[in-house]
Short mmCIF file of C-alpha atoms in Angstrom, two decimals:
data_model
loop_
_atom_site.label_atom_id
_atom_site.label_comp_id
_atom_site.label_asym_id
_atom_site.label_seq_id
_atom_site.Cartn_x
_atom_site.Cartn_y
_atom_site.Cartn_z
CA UNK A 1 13.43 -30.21 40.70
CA UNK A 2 9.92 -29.01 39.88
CA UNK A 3 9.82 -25.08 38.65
CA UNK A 4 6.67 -23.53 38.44
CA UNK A 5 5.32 -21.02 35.70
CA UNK A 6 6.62 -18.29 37.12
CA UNK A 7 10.26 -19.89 37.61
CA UNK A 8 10.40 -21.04 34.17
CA UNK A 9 8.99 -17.41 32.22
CA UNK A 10 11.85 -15.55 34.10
CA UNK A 11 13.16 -14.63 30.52
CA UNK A 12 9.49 -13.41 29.34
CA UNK A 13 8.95 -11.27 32.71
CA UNK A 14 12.53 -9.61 32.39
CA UNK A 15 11.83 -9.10 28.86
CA UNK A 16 8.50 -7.45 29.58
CA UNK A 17 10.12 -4.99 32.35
CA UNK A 18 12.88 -3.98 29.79
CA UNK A 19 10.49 -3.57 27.25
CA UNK A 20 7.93 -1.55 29.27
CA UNK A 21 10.55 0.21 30.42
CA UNK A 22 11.99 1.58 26.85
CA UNK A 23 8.64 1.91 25.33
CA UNK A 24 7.55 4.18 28.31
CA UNK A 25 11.14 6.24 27.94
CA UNK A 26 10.19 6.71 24.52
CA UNK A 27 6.38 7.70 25.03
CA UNK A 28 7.75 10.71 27.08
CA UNK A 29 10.30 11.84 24.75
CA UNK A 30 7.61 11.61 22.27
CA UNK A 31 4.46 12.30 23.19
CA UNK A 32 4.61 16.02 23.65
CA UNK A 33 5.46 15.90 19.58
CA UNK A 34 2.71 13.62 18.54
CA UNK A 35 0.21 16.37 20.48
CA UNK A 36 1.92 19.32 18.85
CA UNK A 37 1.60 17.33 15.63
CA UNK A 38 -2.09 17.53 16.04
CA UNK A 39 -2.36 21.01 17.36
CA UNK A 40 -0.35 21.89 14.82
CA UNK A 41 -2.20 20.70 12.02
CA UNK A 42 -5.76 22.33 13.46
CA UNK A 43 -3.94 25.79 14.11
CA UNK A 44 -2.17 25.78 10.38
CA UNK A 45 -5.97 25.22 8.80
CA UNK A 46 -7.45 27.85 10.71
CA UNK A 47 -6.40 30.71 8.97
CA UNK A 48 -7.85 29.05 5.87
CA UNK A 49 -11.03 28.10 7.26
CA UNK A 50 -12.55 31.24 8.44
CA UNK A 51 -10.93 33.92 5.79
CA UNK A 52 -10.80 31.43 2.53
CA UNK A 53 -7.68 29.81 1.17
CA UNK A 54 -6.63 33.01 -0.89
CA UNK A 55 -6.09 34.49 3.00
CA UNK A 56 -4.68 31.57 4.24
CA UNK A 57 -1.02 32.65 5.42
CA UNK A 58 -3.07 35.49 7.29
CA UNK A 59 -1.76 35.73 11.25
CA UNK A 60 -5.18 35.28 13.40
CA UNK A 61 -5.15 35.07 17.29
CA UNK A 62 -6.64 31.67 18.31
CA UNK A 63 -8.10 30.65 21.13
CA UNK A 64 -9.62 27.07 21.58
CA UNK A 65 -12.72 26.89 23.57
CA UNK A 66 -14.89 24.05 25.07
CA UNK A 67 -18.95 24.55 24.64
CA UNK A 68 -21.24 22.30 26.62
CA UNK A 69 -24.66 21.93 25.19
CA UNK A 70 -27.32 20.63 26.85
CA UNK A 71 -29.15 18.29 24.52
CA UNK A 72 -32.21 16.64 26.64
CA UNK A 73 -30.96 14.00 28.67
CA UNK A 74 -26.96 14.06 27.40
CA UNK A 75 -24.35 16.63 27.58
CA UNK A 76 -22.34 17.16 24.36
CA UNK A 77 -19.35 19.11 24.53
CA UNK A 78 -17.23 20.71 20.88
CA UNK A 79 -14.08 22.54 20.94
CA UNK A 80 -14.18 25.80 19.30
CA UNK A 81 -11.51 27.75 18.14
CA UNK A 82 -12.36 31.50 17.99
CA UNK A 83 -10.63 32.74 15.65
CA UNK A 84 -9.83 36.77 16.38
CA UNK A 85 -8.28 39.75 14.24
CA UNK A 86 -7.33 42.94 15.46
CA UNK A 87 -9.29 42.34 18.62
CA UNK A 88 -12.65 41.53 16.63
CA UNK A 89 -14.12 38.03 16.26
CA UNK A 90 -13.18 36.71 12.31
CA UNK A 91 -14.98 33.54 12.83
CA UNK A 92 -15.05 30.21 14.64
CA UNK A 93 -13.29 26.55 13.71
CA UNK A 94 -15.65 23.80 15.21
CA UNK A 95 -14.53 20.36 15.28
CA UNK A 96 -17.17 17.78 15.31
CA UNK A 97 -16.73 13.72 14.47
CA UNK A 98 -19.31 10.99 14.01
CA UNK A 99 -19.64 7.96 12.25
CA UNK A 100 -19.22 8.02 8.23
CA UNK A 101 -19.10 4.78 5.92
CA UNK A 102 -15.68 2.91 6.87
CA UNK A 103 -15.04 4.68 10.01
CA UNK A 104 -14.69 7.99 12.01
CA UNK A 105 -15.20 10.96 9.97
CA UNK A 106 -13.08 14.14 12.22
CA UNK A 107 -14.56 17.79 10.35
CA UNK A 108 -13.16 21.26 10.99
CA UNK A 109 -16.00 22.94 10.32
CA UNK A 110 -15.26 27.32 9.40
CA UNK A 111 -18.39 29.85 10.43
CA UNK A 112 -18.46 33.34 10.05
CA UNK A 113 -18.88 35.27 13.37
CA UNK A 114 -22.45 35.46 12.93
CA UNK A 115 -22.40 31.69 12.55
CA UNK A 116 -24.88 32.04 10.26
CA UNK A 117 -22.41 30.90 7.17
CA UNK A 118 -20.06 28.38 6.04
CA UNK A 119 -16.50 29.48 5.93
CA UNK A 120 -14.45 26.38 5.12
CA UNK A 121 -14.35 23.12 5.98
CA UNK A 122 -11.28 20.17 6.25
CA UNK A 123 -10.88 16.80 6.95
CA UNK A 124 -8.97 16.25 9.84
CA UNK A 125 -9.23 11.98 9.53
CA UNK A 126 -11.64 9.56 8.09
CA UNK A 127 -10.95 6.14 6.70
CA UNK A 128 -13.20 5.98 3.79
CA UNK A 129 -12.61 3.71 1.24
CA UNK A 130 -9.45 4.77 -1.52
CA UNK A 131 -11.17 5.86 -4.50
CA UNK A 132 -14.80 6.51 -3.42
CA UNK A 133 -15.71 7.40 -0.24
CA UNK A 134 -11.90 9.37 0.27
CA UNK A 135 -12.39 11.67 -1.97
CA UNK A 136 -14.44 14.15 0.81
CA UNK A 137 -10.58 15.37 1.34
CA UNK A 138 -11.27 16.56 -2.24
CA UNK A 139 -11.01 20.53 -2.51
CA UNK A 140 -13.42 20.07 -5.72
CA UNK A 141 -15.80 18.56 -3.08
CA UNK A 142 -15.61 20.70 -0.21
CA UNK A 143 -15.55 23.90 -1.67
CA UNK A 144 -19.30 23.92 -2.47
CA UNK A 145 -19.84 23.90 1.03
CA UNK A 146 -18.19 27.66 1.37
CA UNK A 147 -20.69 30.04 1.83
CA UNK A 148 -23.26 27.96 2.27
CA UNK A 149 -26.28 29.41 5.02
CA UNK A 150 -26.58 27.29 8.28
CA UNK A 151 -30.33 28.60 8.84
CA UNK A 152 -31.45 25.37 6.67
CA UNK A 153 -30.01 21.78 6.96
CA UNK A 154 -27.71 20.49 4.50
CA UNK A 155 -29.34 17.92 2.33
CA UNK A 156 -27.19 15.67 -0.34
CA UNK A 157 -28.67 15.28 -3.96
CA UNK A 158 -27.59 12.73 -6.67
CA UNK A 159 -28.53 14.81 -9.73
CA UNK A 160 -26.99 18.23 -9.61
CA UNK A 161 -27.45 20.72 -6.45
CA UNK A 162 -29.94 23.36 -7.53
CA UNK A 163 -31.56 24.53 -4.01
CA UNK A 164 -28.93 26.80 -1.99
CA UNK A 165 -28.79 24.11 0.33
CA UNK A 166 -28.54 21.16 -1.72
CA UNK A 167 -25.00 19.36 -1.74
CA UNK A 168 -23.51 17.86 -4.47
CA UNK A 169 -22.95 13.86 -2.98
CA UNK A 170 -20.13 11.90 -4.42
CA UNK A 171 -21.28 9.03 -7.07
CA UNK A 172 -20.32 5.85 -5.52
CA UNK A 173 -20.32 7.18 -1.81
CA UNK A 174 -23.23 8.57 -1.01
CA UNK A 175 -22.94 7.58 2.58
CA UNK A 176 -19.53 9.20 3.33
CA UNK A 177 -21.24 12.28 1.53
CA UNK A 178 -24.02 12.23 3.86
CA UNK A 179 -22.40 11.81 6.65
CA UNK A 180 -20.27 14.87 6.01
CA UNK A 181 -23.55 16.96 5.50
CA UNK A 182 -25.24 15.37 8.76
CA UNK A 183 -21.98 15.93 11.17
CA UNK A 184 -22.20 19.77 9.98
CA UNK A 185 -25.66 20.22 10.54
CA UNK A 186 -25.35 19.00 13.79
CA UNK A 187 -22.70 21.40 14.63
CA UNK A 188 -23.81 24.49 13.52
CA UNK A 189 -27.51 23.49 14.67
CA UNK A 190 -25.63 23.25 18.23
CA UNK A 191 -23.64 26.01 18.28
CA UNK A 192 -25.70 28.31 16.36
CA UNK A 193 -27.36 29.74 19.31
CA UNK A 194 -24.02 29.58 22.25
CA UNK A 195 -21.84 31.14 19.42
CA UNK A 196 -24.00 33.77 17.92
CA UNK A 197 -24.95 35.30 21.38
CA UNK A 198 -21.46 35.14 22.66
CA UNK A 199 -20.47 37.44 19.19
CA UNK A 200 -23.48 39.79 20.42
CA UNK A 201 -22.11 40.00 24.34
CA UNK A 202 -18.40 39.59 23.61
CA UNK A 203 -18.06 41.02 19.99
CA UNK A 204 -17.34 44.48 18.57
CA UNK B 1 11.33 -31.76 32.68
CA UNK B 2 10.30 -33.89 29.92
CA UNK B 3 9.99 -30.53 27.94
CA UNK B 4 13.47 -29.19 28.91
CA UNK B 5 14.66 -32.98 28.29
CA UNK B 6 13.85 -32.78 24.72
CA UNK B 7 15.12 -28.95 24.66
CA UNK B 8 18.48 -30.16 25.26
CA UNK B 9 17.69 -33.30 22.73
CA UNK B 10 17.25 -30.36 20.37
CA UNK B 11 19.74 -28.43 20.70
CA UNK B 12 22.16 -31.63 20.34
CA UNK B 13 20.69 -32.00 17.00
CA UNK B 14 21.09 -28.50 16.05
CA UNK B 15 25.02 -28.36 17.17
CA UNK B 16 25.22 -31.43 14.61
CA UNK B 17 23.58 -29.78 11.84
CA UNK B 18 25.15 -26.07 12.31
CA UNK B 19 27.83 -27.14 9.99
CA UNK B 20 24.94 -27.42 7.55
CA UNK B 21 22.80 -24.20 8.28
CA UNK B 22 23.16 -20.99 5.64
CA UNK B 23 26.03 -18.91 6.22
CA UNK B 24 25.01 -15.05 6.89
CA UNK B 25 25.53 -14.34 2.97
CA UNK B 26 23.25 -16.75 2.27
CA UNK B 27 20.78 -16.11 4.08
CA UNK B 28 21.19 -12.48 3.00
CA UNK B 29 20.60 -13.17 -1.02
CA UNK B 30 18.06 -16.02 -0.41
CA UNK B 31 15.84 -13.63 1.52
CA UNK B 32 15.97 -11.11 -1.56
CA UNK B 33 14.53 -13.45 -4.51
CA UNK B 34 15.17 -17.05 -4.08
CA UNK B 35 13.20 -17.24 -1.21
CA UNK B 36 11.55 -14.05 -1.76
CA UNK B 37 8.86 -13.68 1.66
CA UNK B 38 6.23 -12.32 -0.89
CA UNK B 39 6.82 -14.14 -4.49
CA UNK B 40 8.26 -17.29 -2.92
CA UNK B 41 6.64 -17.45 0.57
CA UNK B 42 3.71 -15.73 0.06
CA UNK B 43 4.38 -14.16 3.38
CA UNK B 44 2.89 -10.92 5.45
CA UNK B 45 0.19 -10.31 2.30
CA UNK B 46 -1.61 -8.08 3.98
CA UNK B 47 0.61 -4.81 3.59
CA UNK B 48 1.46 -6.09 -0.16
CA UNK B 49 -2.23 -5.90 -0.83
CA UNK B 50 -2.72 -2.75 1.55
CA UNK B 51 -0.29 -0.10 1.19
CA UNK B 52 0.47 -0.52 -2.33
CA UNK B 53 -1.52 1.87 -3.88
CA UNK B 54 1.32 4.67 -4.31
CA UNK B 55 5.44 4.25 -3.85
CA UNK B 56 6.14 6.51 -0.72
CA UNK B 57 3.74 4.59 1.74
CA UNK B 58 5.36 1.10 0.10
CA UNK B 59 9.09 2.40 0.95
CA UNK B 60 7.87 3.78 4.13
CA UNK B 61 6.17 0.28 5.32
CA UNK B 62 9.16 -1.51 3.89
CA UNK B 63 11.61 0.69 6.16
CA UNK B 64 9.37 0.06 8.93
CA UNK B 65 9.24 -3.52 8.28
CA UNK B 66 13.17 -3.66 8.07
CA UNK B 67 13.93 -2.02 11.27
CA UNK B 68 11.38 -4.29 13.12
CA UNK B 69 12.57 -7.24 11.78
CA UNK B 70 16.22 -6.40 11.87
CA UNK B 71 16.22 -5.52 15.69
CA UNK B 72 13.34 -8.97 16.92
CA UNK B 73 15.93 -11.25 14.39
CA UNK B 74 18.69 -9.90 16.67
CA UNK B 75 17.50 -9.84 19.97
CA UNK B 76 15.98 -13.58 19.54
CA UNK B 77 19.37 -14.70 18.45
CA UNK B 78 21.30 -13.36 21.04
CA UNK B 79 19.03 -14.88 23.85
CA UNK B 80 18.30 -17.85 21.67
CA UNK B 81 20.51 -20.37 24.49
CA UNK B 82 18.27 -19.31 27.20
CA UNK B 83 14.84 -19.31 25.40
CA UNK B 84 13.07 -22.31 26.70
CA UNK B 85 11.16 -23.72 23.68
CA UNK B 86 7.62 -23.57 24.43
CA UNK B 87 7.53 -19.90 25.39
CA UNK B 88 9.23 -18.68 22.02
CA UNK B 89 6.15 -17.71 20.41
CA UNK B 90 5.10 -15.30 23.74
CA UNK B 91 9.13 -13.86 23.11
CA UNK B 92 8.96 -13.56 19.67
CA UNK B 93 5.17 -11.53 19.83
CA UNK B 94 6.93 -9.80 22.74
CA UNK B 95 9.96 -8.24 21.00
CA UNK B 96 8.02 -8.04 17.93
CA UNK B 97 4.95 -6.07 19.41
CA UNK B 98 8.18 -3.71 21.08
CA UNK B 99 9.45 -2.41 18.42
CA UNK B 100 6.36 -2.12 15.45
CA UNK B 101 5.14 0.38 18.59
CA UNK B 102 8.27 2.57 18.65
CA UNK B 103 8.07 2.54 14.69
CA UNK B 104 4.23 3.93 14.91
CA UNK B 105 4.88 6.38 17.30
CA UNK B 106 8.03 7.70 16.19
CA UNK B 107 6.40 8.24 12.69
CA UNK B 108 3.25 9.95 14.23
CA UNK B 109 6.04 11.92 15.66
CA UNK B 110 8.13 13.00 13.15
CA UNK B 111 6.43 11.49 9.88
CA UNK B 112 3.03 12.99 10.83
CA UNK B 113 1.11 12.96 7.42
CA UNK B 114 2.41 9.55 6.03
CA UNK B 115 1.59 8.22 9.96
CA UNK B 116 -2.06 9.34 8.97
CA UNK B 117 -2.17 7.57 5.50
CA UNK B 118 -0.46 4.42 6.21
CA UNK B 119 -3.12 4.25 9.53
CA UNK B 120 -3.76 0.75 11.04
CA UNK B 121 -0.75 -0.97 8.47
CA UNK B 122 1.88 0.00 10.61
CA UNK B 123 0.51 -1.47 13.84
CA UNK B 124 -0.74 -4.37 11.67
CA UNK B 125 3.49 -5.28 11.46
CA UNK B 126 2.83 -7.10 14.61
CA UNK B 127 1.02 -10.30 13.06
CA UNK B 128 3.07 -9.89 9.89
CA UNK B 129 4.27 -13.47 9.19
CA UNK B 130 7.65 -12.85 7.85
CA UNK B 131 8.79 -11.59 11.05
CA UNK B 132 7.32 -14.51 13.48
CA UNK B 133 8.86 -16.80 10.34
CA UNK B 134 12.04 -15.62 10.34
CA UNK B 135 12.60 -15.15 14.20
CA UNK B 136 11.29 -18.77 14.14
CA UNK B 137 14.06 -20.17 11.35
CA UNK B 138 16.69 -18.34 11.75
CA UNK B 139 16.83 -15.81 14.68
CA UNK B 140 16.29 -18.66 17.45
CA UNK B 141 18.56 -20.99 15.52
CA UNK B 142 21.19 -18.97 14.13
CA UNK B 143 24.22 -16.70 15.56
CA UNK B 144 23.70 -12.67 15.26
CA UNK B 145 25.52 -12.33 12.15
CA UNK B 146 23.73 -14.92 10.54
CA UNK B 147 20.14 -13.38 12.02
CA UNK B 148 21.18 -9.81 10.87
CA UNK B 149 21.70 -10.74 7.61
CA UNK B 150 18.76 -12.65 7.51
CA UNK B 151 16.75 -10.31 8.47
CA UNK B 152 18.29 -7.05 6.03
CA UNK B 153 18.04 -10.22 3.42
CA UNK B 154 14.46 -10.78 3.71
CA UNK B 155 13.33 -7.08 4.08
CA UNK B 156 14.90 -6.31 0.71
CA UNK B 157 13.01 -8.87 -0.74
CA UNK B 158 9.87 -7.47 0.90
CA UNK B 159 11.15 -3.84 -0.10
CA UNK B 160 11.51 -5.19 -3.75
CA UNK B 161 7.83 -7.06 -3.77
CA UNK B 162 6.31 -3.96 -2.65
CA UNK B 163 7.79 -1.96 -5.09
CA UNK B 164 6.98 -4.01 -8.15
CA UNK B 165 3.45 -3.78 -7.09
CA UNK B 166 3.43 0.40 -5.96
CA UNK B 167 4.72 1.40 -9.42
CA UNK B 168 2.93 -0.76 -11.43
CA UNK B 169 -0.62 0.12 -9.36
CA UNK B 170 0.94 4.34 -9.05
CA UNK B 171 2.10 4.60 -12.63
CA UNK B 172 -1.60 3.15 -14.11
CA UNK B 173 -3.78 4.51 -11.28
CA UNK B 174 -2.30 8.10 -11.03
CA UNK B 175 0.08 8.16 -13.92
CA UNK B 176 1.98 9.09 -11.12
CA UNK B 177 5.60 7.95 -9.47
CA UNK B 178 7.05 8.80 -6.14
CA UNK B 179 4.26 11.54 -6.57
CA UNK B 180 5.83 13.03 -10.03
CA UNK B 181 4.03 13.26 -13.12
CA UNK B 182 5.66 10.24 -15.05
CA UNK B 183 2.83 9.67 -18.10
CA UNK B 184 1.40 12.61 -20.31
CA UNK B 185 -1.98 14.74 -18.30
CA UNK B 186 -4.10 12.82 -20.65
CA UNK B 187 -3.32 9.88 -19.20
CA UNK B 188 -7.34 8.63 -18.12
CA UNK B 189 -6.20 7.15 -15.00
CA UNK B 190 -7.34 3.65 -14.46
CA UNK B 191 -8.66 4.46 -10.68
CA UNK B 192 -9.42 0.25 -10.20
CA UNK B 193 -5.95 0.22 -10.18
CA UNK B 194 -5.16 2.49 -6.77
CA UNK B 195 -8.36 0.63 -5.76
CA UNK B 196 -8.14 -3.06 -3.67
CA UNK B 197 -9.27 -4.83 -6.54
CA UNK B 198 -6.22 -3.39 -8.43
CA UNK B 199 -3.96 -4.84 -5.81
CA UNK B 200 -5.16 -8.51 -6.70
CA UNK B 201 -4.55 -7.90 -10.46
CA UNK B 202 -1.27 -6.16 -10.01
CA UNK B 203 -0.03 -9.21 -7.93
CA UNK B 204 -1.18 -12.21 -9.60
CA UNK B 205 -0.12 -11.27 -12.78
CA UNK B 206 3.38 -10.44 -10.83
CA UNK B 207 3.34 -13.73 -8.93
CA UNK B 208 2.45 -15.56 -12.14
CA UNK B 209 5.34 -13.70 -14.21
CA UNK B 210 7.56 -14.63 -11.00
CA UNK B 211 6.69 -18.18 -11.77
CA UNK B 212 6.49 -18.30 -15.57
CA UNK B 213 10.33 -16.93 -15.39
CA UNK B 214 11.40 -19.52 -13.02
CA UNK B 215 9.80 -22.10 -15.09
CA UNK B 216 11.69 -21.04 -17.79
CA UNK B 217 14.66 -20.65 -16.16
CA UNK B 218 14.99 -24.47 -14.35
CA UNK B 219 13.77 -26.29 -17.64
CA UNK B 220 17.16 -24.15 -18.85
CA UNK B 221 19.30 -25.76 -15.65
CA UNK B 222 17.34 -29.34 -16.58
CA UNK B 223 16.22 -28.97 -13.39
CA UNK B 224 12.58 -28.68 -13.46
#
């Protein structure tokens, strides 16, 4: 009586099928939440992000966009949320992610419809280490970047910003500061130019 | 058949010694602190180093930690006659692996921020020693009853580890507990201690106190 593998992991296979089988029943049931989840959480900062925190419980019509940029030899592509009142543009949420110190660093990133001004800007995930590099979910921290002009890059300093574009970088985490600074330059460097025109052909 | 031969060896051996094995009490107060997974086992260390820093993400990887090894400690022990020994490990990782994933998504679902701060911890359950241990001990040895309480036994002892460490690293680090104020405003909060390196203080003083008392306490019995 000589079984082979297969004979003898009946009870793993059967296993594995029932298994699969919930886990996939459950994946439907909840997968539709886990998006809303996520949707959710970009809509609710909206609001906050283009019009400033006092206006945040302000209704705004939102409409999420994709915006392919050519960049040389790659195509990069951002969502945009355009954020609209009364039938007039009040701004744009951007979403760009790259690379900070521990990990992935996700930004929602608030212009004005000119794009040529910082509205707000959240945190949407990062990993950064407890303590240091975690503290760029800090309101203290990110509110220096409201108002701040996108015509000039955003450039972290150690000792007190002074220039209008200087940033304030976070002792101890200097890298997860810079990072910040460097994934929103990138953005609004990108989307400067498809944004602002579209205000000028679709605006007021 | 050499393998199955000394399955059925084994088994033989266990009928003998069943009259000997832990009733389901006792294997429901050992688990809690005299064989405590994290003071006395040193067991599934990551998350008691990891998810420490504050209360609600300690109770909320304790719960998850509970249900997961509640439900594998169960299902092992109720197909513990047909498991053929040397594919118990794939099984246990199997079951195991099963249910951490229905925990992580059904707290992304309906737990969405604490999903986001407790991140990679909760999939990290699956290699989480206490579980493969006690699926290996007692689950494939022992009837349901004895595996359920086993299992709620062992996760209260993790529960109460974890929670000797959160307050102790919430209450210095934030001045915090459960997220309420507990110590005055000018409390200068001792930020090493919501830090990792405040997780290695906080539990080797613990585990040392652990010891010291039990020291104490068998030198008492004439034990030690």
């Amino acid at each position: 009586m000589k079984q082979n593998y297969t004979v003898q992991a009946w009870l793993v296979l059967i296993l594995a099928i029932c298994y699969g089988g919930a886990l996939a029943g459950m994946q439907m049931k909840l997968a539709p939440i886990i998006a809303e989840n996520k949707i959710n959480e970009t809509r609710q900062k909206v609001p906050e992000l283009v019009l400033g925190a006092e206006n945040a419980a302000t209704k705004l019509d939102i409409k999420p966009e994709t915006i392919s940029i050519d960049k040389g030899n790659k195509k990069i592509s951002y969502t945009v949320f355009k954020a609209g009142k009364d039938g007039q543009t009040a701004g744009w949420v951007v979403k760009n992610a790259d690379q900070g110190y521990a990990g992935k660093i996700e930004l929602l990133i608030g212009l004005n419809p000119q794009t040529d001004t910082i509205t707000g800007l959240f945190i949407l995930e990062q990993t950064e280490t407890p303590g240091l590099g975690n503290k760029i979910i800090d309101w203290e921290w990110r509110k220096q970047f409201i108002n701040k002009k996108t015509d000039k890059p955003l450039v972290v300093v150690k000792t007190g910003a002074k220039e209008p574009h200087e940033i304030d970088g976070i002792t101890g985490a200097t890298i997860s500061s810079r990072s910040v600074c460097n994934i929103i330059n990138t953005a609004t460097n990108d989307l400067k130019g498809p944004l602002g025109g579209k205000q000028d052909s679709t605006g007021k | 058949m050499i393998l199955r031969g000394r399955w059925a060896a084994n088994r033989i051996q266990q009928g003998n010694k069943m009259a000997e094995e832990p009733t389901p009490f006792e294997r429901f107060v050992q688990g809690i602190v005299p064989e405590n997974p994290v003071y006395r086992q040193l067991l599934g260390l990551c998350p008691v180093l990891a998810v420490t820093g504050d209360m609600k993400s300690a109770m909320t990887m304790a719960g998850a930690v509970l249900f997961v090894l509640f439900c594998a400690n169960v299902i092992v022990s109720l197909i513990r006659n047909i498991l053929k020994p040397h594919l118990r490990i794939v099984v246990f990782t199997l079951t195991i692996a099963t249910f951490v994933t229905i925990v992580d998504r059904f707290l992304a679902a309906y737990m969405y921020n604490m999903s986001k701060a407790l991140g990679p911890y909760i999939p990290l359950i699956i290699v989480n020693c206490i579980i493969i241990c006690r699926c290996e001990v007692c689950g494939s040895k022992q009837n349901v009853f004895a595996a359920g309480a086993d299992a709620i036994g062992q996760s209260l002892g993790f529960a109460l580890a974890l929670a000797s460490i959160a307050a102790v690293r919430e209450i210095l680090g934030t001045g915090m507990f459960f997220g309420v104020r507990v110590l005055t405003e000018n409390w200068p909060d001792w930020v090493i201690m919501a830090l990792p390196p405040g997780a290695f203080f906080t539990f080797g003083l613990l585990l040392g106190a652990f010891n010291w008392v039990d020291s104490i306490r068998s030198k008492k019995d004439g034990t030690g």
